[in-house]
Amino acid sequence: MPHVTFIEHNGTAHTVEAVIGKSLMEAAVDNSVPGIDADCGGACACATCHVFVAPEWEAKTGTRNEAEVAMLNFAAEVKPNSRLSCQIEITAAHDGLVVHMPDGQH
Amino acid sequence: MAETDRVIIVGAGHGGGAVAATLRQYGFKGTIMVIGTEPLAPYQRPPLSKAWLKGEADAASLALRPPAFYAKANIDLRLATTVTAIDTGAKTVATDTGDTFGYDWLILATGARARRLPIPGMELAGVLELRSAADADQLKAALGPGKRLAVVGGGYIGLEAAASATALGATVTVIERENRVLARVASVELSEAYQVAHRRRGVVIELSAQVAALEGVDGRITGVRLGDGRLIACDVALVGVGAVANIELAQAAGITCDLGITVDLAARTSDPSVFAIGDCTWRPLPHYGRDFRLESVPNALEQARQAAASICGRALAAPEVPWFWSDQFDLKLQIVGLNFGATHTVVRGDPATESFAVFHMTDDNHLRAVEAVNMADAFMAGRLLIAKDRKLAPAQICDMSVAMKDLTV
Ligand SMILES: Cc1cc2nc3c(=O)[nH]c(=O)nc-3n(C[C@H](O)[C@H](O)[C@H](O)COP(=O)(O)OP(=O)(O)OC[C@H]3O[C@@H](n4cnc5c(N)ncnc54)[C@H](O)[C@@H]3O)c2cc1C
Ligand code: FES
């Protein structure tokens, strides 16, 4: 199973096993990574699963969909590499993926 | 908070599961016991009428946390167990398994139950409600190509089930007592758009229709008899006519209740050692200056954070503007705010395109609520604007050349 790393705003890193076919958000929630709230459970309705994808991984995590772009536009500290982690589906190619988290999702 | 503190959570649903996890996240070191009537560990209900019903999500994906989480986090889950009484003096709860457990903090997360209709035929086989995973299993098993589903009640759950059943090839009739669907919970504009959207995709909607009885043969439903005498033939009927808060346990313990268990903005009840969260609460809405009962995941999660913060001695987060979502067909609805105090609406976009938003404004153009269909930026902007109690110019809302983001700066 691919390993992915979530880095909290304070620098604490959490490397967890992700499940192929599930979302990156689920990898965080299933492993109790603090900092991903995911209030809507992946319905792309809440924007509380915001992450910054490390530049070298942007190509492998795909592009944002229309609703995701609209939601992220209003997130507290949006950056060009902002994504909603519930919209990234884990594949074998994501082993080693690194994402950073903003300072709070609410 | 002391290391020996004992928390008992009554109800292992979305709120109960979330507050247990949040307590640990906030560093709570004492014991946590979660007692729940259902046989399943805490799971998410929203997919039961959406992705899960359509077969697009598996049962494991419903779980709020993976099964190993509870042991790892040292959370004592007591499933298939019902709390039958609370003694607030002795600080104990009694269960139907004959146990008595002591607590220092009690959190009531008992949720709500489906309202039952006082009409003949409710006991027939094939008459279902949709609240639990067990209900959803029954409904899913009864659906499929060629099956006829009658949905009594045009609320969110009924309409979502209608959309999912249609996707599964069933023929669906929605029967609504009012003259529009979503009458209690949405604007006229939104109701009309959803009626059009459902009818366009093959759902039959009967409005201003009274249900006189559910009729059956050999104990199995065969149709819904309307007040005007017509029979809507069906193989299965889903009754979705609202929910009633589970407050009896709290009431019997002498805890103050209204239409729900009365709580403050720290999720505390009239008993200082007892909190209540989620669908079972009657809670303040600080942005609207009144109390209300909300039935939504964001509400349960907000109150879970309030209760956990109170117990752990943490500062409370600023109150959220209530919000909600609903997925039907390819329509993604996001609602923020409530229309208390609103006197007029302004529509952005064209409902005919299935991408639009209804803005609810007060007399002096303060924003109270936004209902956004396939228009996430209107929802997100609304969230910020309502929290700030900002005034908006109606002409700007309608003007699609003005970006929503620009209205928030
Ligand atoms: C089909 C469906 C679709 C939904 N869709 C959405 C949606 O899209 N968006 C949204 O925001 N919300 C949605 N909701 C609402 C959302 O699921 C609820 O608001 C949420 O589950 C509330 O959490 P809760 O913990 O308060 O109650 P619940 O999740 O209902 O949990 C309460 C639990 O307490 C148990 N219990 C009750 N009394 C006792 C007792 N005495 N002893 C032990 N256990 C007890 C019950 O058995 C139940 O398991 C939906 C609900 C349903 C049913
Ligand atoms: S979990 Fe809600 S938007 Fe990702």
Coordinates of C-alpha atoms and ligand atoms in Angstrom, one line a residue:
Chain A
M1 CA 0.0 0.0 0.0
P2 CA 1.3 3.5 -0.8
H3 CA 2.6 5.6 2.1
V4 CA 1.6 9.3 2.2
T5 CA 2.8 12.0 4.5
F6 CA 0.7 14.8 6.0
I7 CA 2.7 17.7 7.5
E8 CA 0.9 19.8 10.1
H9 CA 1.2 23.6 10.1
N10 CA 3.6 23.3 13.0
G11 CA 5.8 20.9 11.1
T12 CA 4.8 17.6 12.7
A13 CA 4.8 14.9 10.0
H14 CA 2.4 11.9 9.9
T15 CA 3.3 9.1 7.5
V16 CA 0.4 6.8 7.1
E17 CA -0.7 3.9 4.8
A18 CA -3.2 4.9 2.2
V19 CA -5.6 2.6 0.5
I20 CA -5.7 2.5 -3.3
G21 CA -9.1 3.6 -4.6
K22 CA -9.9 5.6 -1.5
S23 CA -9.3 9.3 -1.2
L24 CA -6.3 11.1 0.3
M25 CA -8.7 12.6 2.9
E26 CA -9.8 9.1 4.0
A27 CA -6.1 8.2 4.5
A28 CA -5.9 11.1 7.0
V29 CA -9.2 10.5 8.8
D30 CA -8.7 6.7 9.0
N31 CA -5.3 7.3 10.7
S32 CA -6.5 10.1 13.0
V33 CA -4.2 12.7 11.4
P34 CA -5.1 15.9 13.1
G35 CA -5.7 18.9 10.8
I36 CA -8.0 17.2 8.3
D37 CA -11.6 17.7 9.5
A38 CA -13.5 16.5 6.5
D39 CA -16.9 17.6 7.9
C40 CA -18.9 16.5 4.8
G41 CA -17.2 13.1 4.5
G42 CA -15.9 13.7 1.0
A43 CA -18.9 15.3 -0.7
C44 CA -16.8 18.3 -1.8
A45 CA -19.2 20.5 0.2
C46 CA -17.2 21.8 3.1
A47 CA -13.6 22.6 2.2
T48 CA -12.3 21.3 5.6
C49 CA -9.9 18.8 4.0
H50 CA -7.6 21.5 2.4
V51 CA -4.0 20.5 1.7
F52 CA -1.0 21.9 -0.2
V53 CA 0.5 19.3 -2.5
A54 CA 4.3 19.4 -2.5
P55 CA 5.4 20.8 -5.9
E56 CA 7.0 17.6 -7.2
W57 CA 3.7 15.8 -6.7
E58 CA 1.4 18.2 -8.4
A59 CA 1.5 16.4 -11.7
K60 CA 0.6 13.0 -10.1
T61 CA -2.3 14.3 -8.2
G62 CA -4.2 15.7 -11.2
T63 CA -6.2 18.9 -11.6
R64 CA -8.9 20.5 -9.5
N65 CA -12.5 20.1 -10.6
E66 CA -14.8 23.0 -11.0
A67 CA -16.6 22.8 -7.6
E68 CA -13.2 22.3 -5.9
V69 CA -11.8 25.5 -7.5
A70 CA -14.8 27.5 -6.4
M71 CA -14.6 26.2 -2.8
L72 CA -10.8 26.7 -2.6
N73 CA -11.1 30.3 -3.8
F74 CA -12.6 31.0 -0.4
A75 CA -10.3 29.0 1.8
A76 CA -8.3 30.9 4.4
E77 CA -4.8 30.6 2.9
V78 CA -5.3 29.4 -0.7
K79 CA -2.2 28.8 -2.8
P80 CA -1.6 27.6 -6.4
N81 CA -1.0 24.0 -5.0
S82 CA -4.1 24.0 -2.8
R83 CA -6.3 20.9 -3.2
L84 CA -9.3 19.4 -1.4
S85 CA -7.9 16.0 -0.3
C86 CA -11.2 14.3 -0.7
Q87 CA -11.0 14.9 -4.4
I88 CA -7.6 13.1 -4.8
E89 CA -8.0 9.3 -5.4
I90 CA -5.1 7.3 -4.2
T91 CA -3.3 5.2 -6.8
A92 CA -0.1 3.1 -6.7
A93 CA 1.7 6.1 -8.1
H94 CA 1.1 8.1 -4.9
D95 CA 3.6 6.1 -2.8
G96 CA 5.7 8.8 -1.1
L97 CA 3.2 11.6 -1.6
V98 CA 3.8 14.6 0.7
V99 CA 1.1 17.3 1.5
H100 CA 1.2 20.1 3.9
M101 CA -1.8 21.3 5.9
P102 CA -3.0 24.9 6.6
D103 CA -3.3 26.4 10.1
G104 CA -6.9 25.1 10.8
Q105 CA -9.7 24.2 8.5
H106 CA -12.5 26.3 10.1
Chain B
M1 CA -10.2 17.7 33.4
A2 CA -8.4 15.1 35.6
E3 CA -6.8 11.9 34.4
T4 CA -9.3 9.9 36.3
D5 CA -12.3 11.7 34.7
R6 CA -14.9 9.4 33.2
V7 CA -16.9 10.5 30.2
I8 CA -20.0 8.5 29.1
I9 CA -21.5 9.3 25.7
V10 CA -25.0 8.1 25.0
G11 CA -25.6 7.4 21.3
A12 CA -23.0 6.0 19.0
G13 CA -24.0 8.0 15.9
H14 CA -22.3 10.8 14.0
G15 CA -22.1 13.1 17.0
G16 CA -21.3 10.4 19.5
G17 CA -18.4 9.0 17.5
A18 CA -17.1 12.5 16.6
V19 CA -17.1 13.7 20.2
A20 CA -15.2 10.7 21.4
A21 CA -12.5 11.2 18.8
T22 CA -12.4 14.9 19.4
L23 CA -11.9 14.4 23.1
R24 CA -8.8 12.3 22.4
Q25 CA -7.6 14.8 19.8
Y26 CA -7.9 17.5 22.4
G27 CA -5.8 15.5 24.8
F28 CA -8.5 14.0 27.1
K29 CA -6.7 11.4 29.2
G30 CA -9.6 9.9 31.2
T31 CA -11.9 7.0 30.3
I32 CA -14.4 7.3 27.4
M33 CA -17.4 4.9 27.1
V34 CA -19.7 5.2 24.1
I35 CA -23.1 3.4 24.5
G36 CA -25.2 2.9 21.4
T37 CA -28.4 1.1 20.5
E38 CA -27.4 0.2 17.0
P39 CA -25.1 -2.8 16.4
L40 CA -22.7 -0.8 14.2
A41 CA -19.8 1.4 15.3
P42 CA -20.5 5.1 14.5
Y43 CA -21.1 5.7 10.8
Q44 CA -22.2 8.4 8.4
R45 CA -25.8 8.7 7.5
P46 CA -25.7 11.1 4.5
P47 CA -24.6 8.4 2.0
L48 CA -27.5 6.1 3.0
S49 CA -29.8 8.1 0.7
K50 CA -27.1 9.0 -1.8
A51 CA -23.9 7.2 -3.0
W52 CA -24.4 4.1 -0.8
L53 CA -28.0 3.6 -1.9
K54 CA -26.9 3.9 -5.5
G55 CA -24.2 1.3 -4.9
E56 CA -21.4 3.7 -5.4
A57 CA -20.0 3.4 -1.9
D58 CA -19.4 0.3 0.2
A59 CA -20.4 -0.3 3.8
A60 CA -16.9 0.1 5.1
S61 CA -16.7 3.6 3.6
L62 CA -19.7 4.6 5.8
A63 CA -17.7 4.1 9.0
L64 CA -16.8 7.3 10.7
R65 CA -13.5 5.7 11.8
P66 CA -11.9 2.3 10.9
P67 CA -12.7 -0.5 13.4
A68 CA -9.2 -0.5 14.9
F69 CA -9.5 3.2 15.9
Y70 CA -11.5 2.7 19.0
A71 CA -9.2 0.2 20.7
K72 CA -6.2 2.3 19.7
A73 CA -7.7 5.5 21.1
N74 CA -8.8 3.6 24.2
I75 CA -12.5 4.3 23.6
D76 CA -14.8 1.7 25.1
L77 CA -17.6 1.1 22.6
R78 CA -20.7 -0.6 23.9
L79 CA -22.9 -1.4 20.9
A80 CA -26.3 -2.9 20.8
T81 CA -26.8 -1.4 24.2
T82 CA -29.5 1.2 25.2
V83 CA -29.3 3.6 28.1
T84 CA -32.6 3.3 29.9
A85 CA -32.2 5.9 32.7
I86 CA -29.9 8.6 33.9
D87 CA -29.5 9.5 37.6
T88 CA -28.0 13.0 37.6
G89 CA -27.7 13.0 41.4
A90 CA -25.7 9.8 41.6
K91 CA -24.1 10.6 38.2
T92 CA -24.9 7.1 36.8
V93 CA -26.6 5.7 33.7
A94 CA -28.4 2.4 33.6
T95 CA -28.5 0.2 30.5
D96 CA -30.8 -2.5 29.1
T97 CA -28.0 -5.0 29.7
G98 CA -28.5 -4.5 33.4
D99 CA -25.3 -2.5 34.0
T100 CA -24.9 0.8 35.8
F101 CA -22.0 3.0 35.0
G102 CA -20.7 6.1 36.8
Y103 CA -19.7 9.3 35.0
D104 CA -18.1 12.7 35.7
W105 CA -19.3 14.1 32.4
L106 CA -22.2 12.8 30.4
I107 CA -22.8 13.6 26.7
L108 CA -26.2 12.9 25.2
A109 CA -26.0 12.3 21.4
T110 CA -29.2 10.4 21.0
G111 CA -30.2 11.9 17.7
A112 CA -33.7 11.8 16.2
R113 CA -36.0 9.2 14.9
A114 CA -38.3 9.2 11.9
R115 CA -41.7 10.6 12.5
R116 CA -44.5 8.0 12.1
L117 CA -47.7 8.8 10.2
P118 CA -50.9 8.1 12.1
I119 CA -52.5 6.3 9.1
P120 CA -53.7 2.8 8.5
G121 CA -51.2 0.4 6.9
M122 CA -47.9 1.6 8.5
E123 CA -47.3 -2.0 9.7
L124 CA -47.4 -3.5 6.2
A125 CA -44.2 -5.2 4.9
G126 CA -42.6 -3.0 2.3
V127 CA -43.3 0.2 4.3
L128 CA -39.9 1.6 5.2
E129 CA -38.3 4.6 6.8
L130 CA -34.7 5.8 6.2
R131 CA -32.7 6.7 9.3
S132 CA -30.3 3.8 10.0
A133 CA -28.0 1.6 8.0
A134 CA -30.5 -1.3 8.7
D135 CA -33.3 0.8 7.1
A136 CA -31.1 1.5 4.1
D137 CA -30.3 -2.2 3.6
Q138 CA -34.0 -2.9 3.5
L139 CA -34.7 -0.1 1.0
K140 CA -31.8 -1.0 -1.2
A141 CA -32.9 -4.7 -1.3
A142 CA -36.3 -3.6 -2.4
L143 CA -35.2 -1.4 -5.3
G144 CA -34.0 -2.2 -8.8
P145 CA -35.1 -2.0 -12.4
G146 CA -38.8 -2.0 -12.8
K147 CA -39.6 -1.6 -9.1
R148 CA -42.1 1.0 -8.2
L149 CA -41.2 3.2 -5.2
A150 CA -43.7 5.6 -3.5
V151 CA -42.0 8.2 -1.4
V152 CA -44.4 9.8 1.2
G153 CA -42.9 13.2 2.0
G154 CA -40.9 15.5 -0.3
G155 CA -38.2 16.4 2.1
Y156 CA -34.4 16.0 1.6
I157 CA -34.2 12.4 2.5
G158 CA -37.3 11.5 0.3
L159 CA -36.0 13.4 -2.7
E160 CA -32.5 12.0 -2.4
A161 CA -33.9 8.5 -2.2
A162 CA -36.1 9.3 -5.2
A163 CA -33.1 10.3 -7.2
S164 CA -31.0 7.3 -6.1
A165 CA -33.9 4.9 -6.8
T166 CA -34.3 6.4 -10.3
A167 CA -30.6 5.9 -11.0
L168 CA -31.2 2.2 -10.0
G169 CA -33.9 1.9 -12.6
A170 CA -36.9 2.1 -10.3
T171 CA -40.1 4.1 -11.1
V172 CA -40.7 6.7 -8.4
T173 CA -43.7 8.8 -7.3
V174 CA -43.2 11.4 -4.6
I175 CA -46.3 12.3 -2.6
E176 CA -46.2 15.7 -0.8
R177 CA -48.9 17.2 1.3
E178 CA -47.9 20.8 0.8
N179 CA -48.1 22.6 -2.6
R180 CA -44.4 22.3 -3.1
V181 CA -41.5 19.9 -2.2
L182 CA -39.1 20.9 0.5
A183 CA -41.8 23.2 1.8
R184 CA -40.5 23.4 5.4
V185 CA -36.9 23.7 4.6
A186 CA -36.4 25.6 1.4
S187 CA -37.4 28.7 -0.6
V188 CA -40.2 28.6 -3.2
E189 CA -37.5 29.2 -5.9
L190 CA -35.5 26.1 -4.8
S191 CA -38.6 23.9 -4.4
E192 CA -39.7 24.8 -8.0
A193 CA -36.2 24.1 -9.4
Y194 CA -36.2 20.7 -7.7
Q195 CA -39.6 19.8 -8.9
V196 CA -38.6 20.6 -12.4
A197 CA -35.3 18.7 -12.0
H198 CA -37.0 15.6 -10.7
R199 CA -39.8 15.6 -13.2
R200 CA -37.3 16.1 -16.1
R201 CA -35.5 12.9 -14.9
G202 CA -38.7 10.9 -14.7
V203 CA -39.9 11.2 -11.1
V204 CA -43.6 11.7 -10.7
I205 CA -44.4 14.3 -8.1
E206 CA -47.9 14.6 -6.6
L207 CA -48.3 17.9 -4.7
S208 CA -51.1 19.0 -2.3
A209 CA -51.8 15.3 -1.9
Q210 CA -53.1 13.8 1.3
V211 CA -52.2 10.2 2.1
A212 CA -55.3 8.4 3.5
A213 CA -53.9 5.0 3.9
L214 CA -51.2 2.5 2.9
E215 CA -53.0 -0.5 1.3
G216 CA -51.7 -4.1 1.0
V217 CA -52.5 -7.7 0.1
D218 CA -51.4 -10.5 2.4
G219 CA -49.7 -8.1 4.7
R220 CA -47.5 -6.5 1.9
I221 CA -47.9 -3.0 0.5
T222 CA -49.5 -2.7 -2.9
G223 CA -50.3 1.0 -3.0
V224 CA -50.7 4.4 -1.4
R225 CA -54.3 5.6 -1.2
L226 CA -54.6 9.4 -1.6
G227 CA -57.2 11.6 0.0
D228 CA -58.9 12.2 -3.4
G229 CA -59.4 8.4 -3.8
R230 CA -56.6 7.7 -6.3
L231 CA -54.3 4.7 -5.7
I232 CA -50.6 5.1 -6.4
A233 CA -49.5 1.5 -7.0
C234 CA -46.1 0.5 -5.6
D235 CA -43.9 -2.4 -4.5
V236 CA -42.3 -0.4 -1.7
A237 CA -43.1 2.8 0.2
L238 CA -40.6 5.1 1.9
V239 CA -42.1 7.3 4.6
G240 CA -40.0 10.4 5.1
V241 CA -42.0 13.0 6.9
G242 CA -39.5 14.5 9.2
A243 CA -37.8 13.5 12.4
V244 CA -38.5 13.8 16.2
A245 CA -35.6 14.4 18.6
N246 CA -34.9 11.6 21.1
I247 CA -35.3 13.7 24.3
E248 CA -37.3 11.3 26.5
L249 CA -34.2 10.0 28.4
A250 CA -33.1 13.6 29.3
Q251 CA -36.7 14.6 30.2
A252 CA -37.1 11.7 32.5
A253 CA -33.8 12.7 34.2
G254 CA -35.2 16.2 34.8
I255 CA -33.0 17.9 32.2
T256 CA -34.6 21.0 30.6
C257 CA -36.0 20.3 27.1
D258 CA -37.9 22.1 24.4
L259 CA -38.3 20.5 21.0
G260 CA -34.9 19.2 21.8
I261 CA -32.6 19.0 24.8
T262 CA -31.9 22.7 25.7
V263 CA -28.2 23.6 25.4
D264 CA -26.0 26.7 25.4
L265 CA -23.2 27.5 23.1
A266 CA -20.9 25.3 25.0
A267 CA -23.3 22.4 24.4
R268 CA -24.1 22.3 28.1
T269 CA -27.6 21.3 29.3
S270 CA -29.4 22.6 32.4
D271 CA -27.2 20.1 34.4
P272 CA -23.6 21.3 34.5
S273 CA -22.2 17.8 34.2
V274 CA -24.3 16.9 31.2
F275 CA -23.8 18.0 27.6
A276 CA -26.0 17.3 24.6
I277 CA -25.0 17.4 20.9
G278 CA -26.5 16.9 17.5
D279 CA -30.0 16.3 16.2
C280 CA -31.4 15.9 19.8
T281 CA -30.5 19.4 20.8
W282 CA -32.5 22.7 21.0
R283 CA -29.6 25.2 20.6
P284 CA -28.9 28.9 20.3
L285 CA -28.4 30.3 16.9
P286 CA -26.3 33.4 17.7
H287 CA -26.4 34.8 14.1
Y288 CA -30.2 34.8 14.3
G289 CA -30.9 35.6 17.9
R290 CA -33.1 32.6 18.6
D291 CA -33.1 28.9 19.5
F292 CA -33.8 26.1 17.0
R293 CA -33.3 22.5 16.3
L294 CA -30.9 21.6 13.5
E295 CA -30.5 18.2 11.8
S296 CA -27.2 18.2 10.1
V297 CA -23.7 16.7 10.3
P298 CA -22.0 20.1 10.5
N299 CA -24.2 20.9 13.5
A300 CA -23.4 17.6 15.2
L301 CA -19.7 18.2 14.6
E302 CA -19.7 21.8 15.8
Q303 CA -21.4 20.8 19.0
A304 CA -19.0 17.8 19.4
R305 CA -16.2 20.3 19.3
Q306 CA -18.0 22.6 21.8
A307 CA -18.6 19.7 24.3
A308 CA -15.0 18.4 24.0
A309 CA -13.5 21.9 24.4
S310 CA -15.7 22.5 27.5
I311 CA -14.6 19.2 29.1
C312 CA -10.9 19.8 28.2
G313 CA -10.9 23.4 29.4
R314 CA -10.2 24.7 25.9
A315 CA -11.4 28.0 24.4
L316 CA -14.5 27.6 22.3
A317 CA -14.3 28.4 18.6
A318 CA -16.4 31.2 17.1
P319 CA -20.0 29.9 16.4
E320 CA -20.5 28.7 12.8
V321 CA -23.2 29.8 10.5
P322 CA -25.3 26.6 10.1
W323 CA -24.9 24.9 6.8
F324 CA -26.1 21.8 5.0
W325 CA -25.7 19.9 1.7
S326 CA -27.8 17.6 -0.4
D327 CA -26.9 15.6 -3.5
Q328 CA -29.6 14.6 -5.9
F329 CA -28.9 13.4 -9.5
D330 CA -26.1 15.8 -10.6
L331 CA -27.5 18.7 -8.6
K332 CA -25.2 19.7 -5.8
L333 CA -27.1 21.7 -3.3
Q334 CA -25.3 23.6 -0.5
I335 CA -27.2 25.8 1.9
V336 CA -25.8 28.2 4.4
G337 CA -27.7 30.2 7.0
L338 CA -31.4 30.2 7.8
N339 CA -34.0 32.6 6.4
F340 CA -35.2 34.0 9.8
G341 CA -35.7 37.7 9.3
A342 CA -35.4 37.6 5.5
T343 CA -38.1 39.4 3.6
H344 CA -37.0 39.0 0.0
T345 CA -34.9 36.9 -2.3
V346 CA -32.4 37.6 -5.1
V347 CA -31.5 34.9 -7.6
R348 CA -28.1 34.7 -9.2
G349 CA -27.9 32.6 -12.3
D350 CA -30.7 30.9 -14.1
P351 CA -32.6 28.0 -12.4
A352 CA -33.3 26.5 -15.9
T353 CA -29.5 25.9 -16.2
E354 CA -29.5 24.0 -12.9
S355 CA -26.7 26.3 -11.7
F356 CA -28.0 29.2 -9.6
A357 CA -28.3 30.5 -6.1
V358 CA -31.1 32.1 -4.0
F359 CA -29.9 34.8 -1.7
H360 CA -32.2 35.6 1.3
M361 CA -32.1 39.2 2.4
T362 CA -33.5 41.3 5.2
D363 CA -35.4 44.6 4.5
D364 CA -32.1 46.5 4.6
N365 CA -30.2 43.9 2.5
H366 CA -28.3 42.0 5.1
L367 CA -27.7 38.5 4.0
R368 CA -29.4 35.7 6.0
A369 CA -29.1 32.6 3.9
V370 CA -27.9 31.3 0.5
E371 CA -29.2 28.2 -1.3
A372 CA -26.7 27.3 -4.0
V373 CA -27.2 24.7 -6.6
N374 CA -24.1 23.8 -8.6
M375 CA -22.7 27.1 -7.5
A376 CA -20.2 26.5 -4.8
D377 CA -18.7 30.0 -4.9
A378 CA -22.1 31.5 -3.9
F379 CA -22.3 29.1 -1.0
M380 CA -18.7 29.9 0.2
A381 CA -19.2 33.6 -0.2
G382 CA -22.5 33.4 1.7
R383 CA -20.8 31.7 4.6
L384 CA -18.4 34.6 5.0
L385 CA -20.9 37.3 4.4
I386 CA -23.5 35.9 6.9
A387 CA -20.8 35.5 9.6
K388 CA -19.8 39.1 9.1
D389 CA -23.5 40.2 8.9
R390 CA -22.6 42.1 5.7
K391 CA -25.0 44.2 3.5
L392 CA -25.1 43.4 -0.2
A393 CA -26.4 45.3 -3.2
P394 CA -29.0 43.1 -4.9
A395 CA -27.9 44.3 -8.3
Q396 CA -24.4 42.9 -7.7
I397 CA -25.6 39.5 -6.6
C398 CA -27.5 39.1 -9.9
D399 CA -24.6 40.4 -12.0
M400 CA -22.7 37.3 -13.2
S401 CA -19.8 39.5 -14.3
V402 CA -19.2 40.3 -10.6
A403 CA -17.2 37.5 -9.1
M404 CA -18.6 36.2 -5.8
K405 CA -15.2 36.5 -4.3
D406 CA -15.2 40.3 -5.0
L407 CA -18.4 40.6 -2.9
T408 CA -16.6 39.3 0.2
V409 CA -13.7 41.8 0.3
Ligands
LIG1 C1 -30.7 9.3 5.0 C2 -30.1 10.5 5.7 C3 -29.4 11.4 4.9 C4 -28.8 12.5 5.5 N1 -28.1 13.4 4.7 C5 -27.5 14.5 5.3 C6 -26.7 15.4 4.5 O1 -26.6 15.3 3.3 N2 -26.1 16.4 5.1 C7 -26.2 16.6 6.5 O2 -25.6 17.5 7.0 N3 -26.9 15.8 7.2 C8 -27.6 14.7 6.7 N4 -28.4 13.9 7.5 C9 -28.5 14.2 8.9 C10 -27.3 13.7 9.7 O3 -27.1 12.3 9.4 C11 -27.6 13.8 11.2 O4 -27.8 15.2 11.4 C12 -26.5 13.3 12.1 O5 -26.4 11.9 11.9 C13 -26.8 13.7 13.5 O6 -25.9 13.0 14.4 P1 -26.4 12.6 15.9 O7 -25.2 12.0 16.5 O8 -27.0 13.8 16.5 O9 -27.5 11.5 15.7 P2 -27.5 10.1 15.0 O10 -26.4 10.0 14.0 O11 -28.8 9.8 14.6 O12 -27.1 9.1 16.2 C14 -27.9 8.9 17.3 C15 -27.6 7.5 17.8 O13 -28.1 7.4 19.2 C16 -28.6 6.2 19.4 N5 -29.5 6.2 20.6 C17 -30.6 7.0 20.8 N6 -31.1 6.8 22.0 C18 -30.2 6.0 22.7 C19 -30.1 5.5 24.0 N7 -31.1 5.7 24.9 N8 -29.1 4.6 24.3 C20 -28.1 4.3 23.4 N9 -28.2 4.8 22.1 C21 -29.2 5.6 21.8 C22 -29.4 5.9 18.1 O14 -29.7 4.6 17.9 C23 -28.4 6.5 17.1 O15 -27.5 5.5 16.7 C24 -29.0 12.8 6.9 C25 -29.7 11.8 7.7 C26 -30.2 10.7 7.1 C27 -31.0 9.7 7.9
FES2 S1 -14.3 16.5 3.0 FE1 -15.7 18.1 2.6 S2 -14.8 19.0 0.9 FE2 -13.5 17.4 1.2

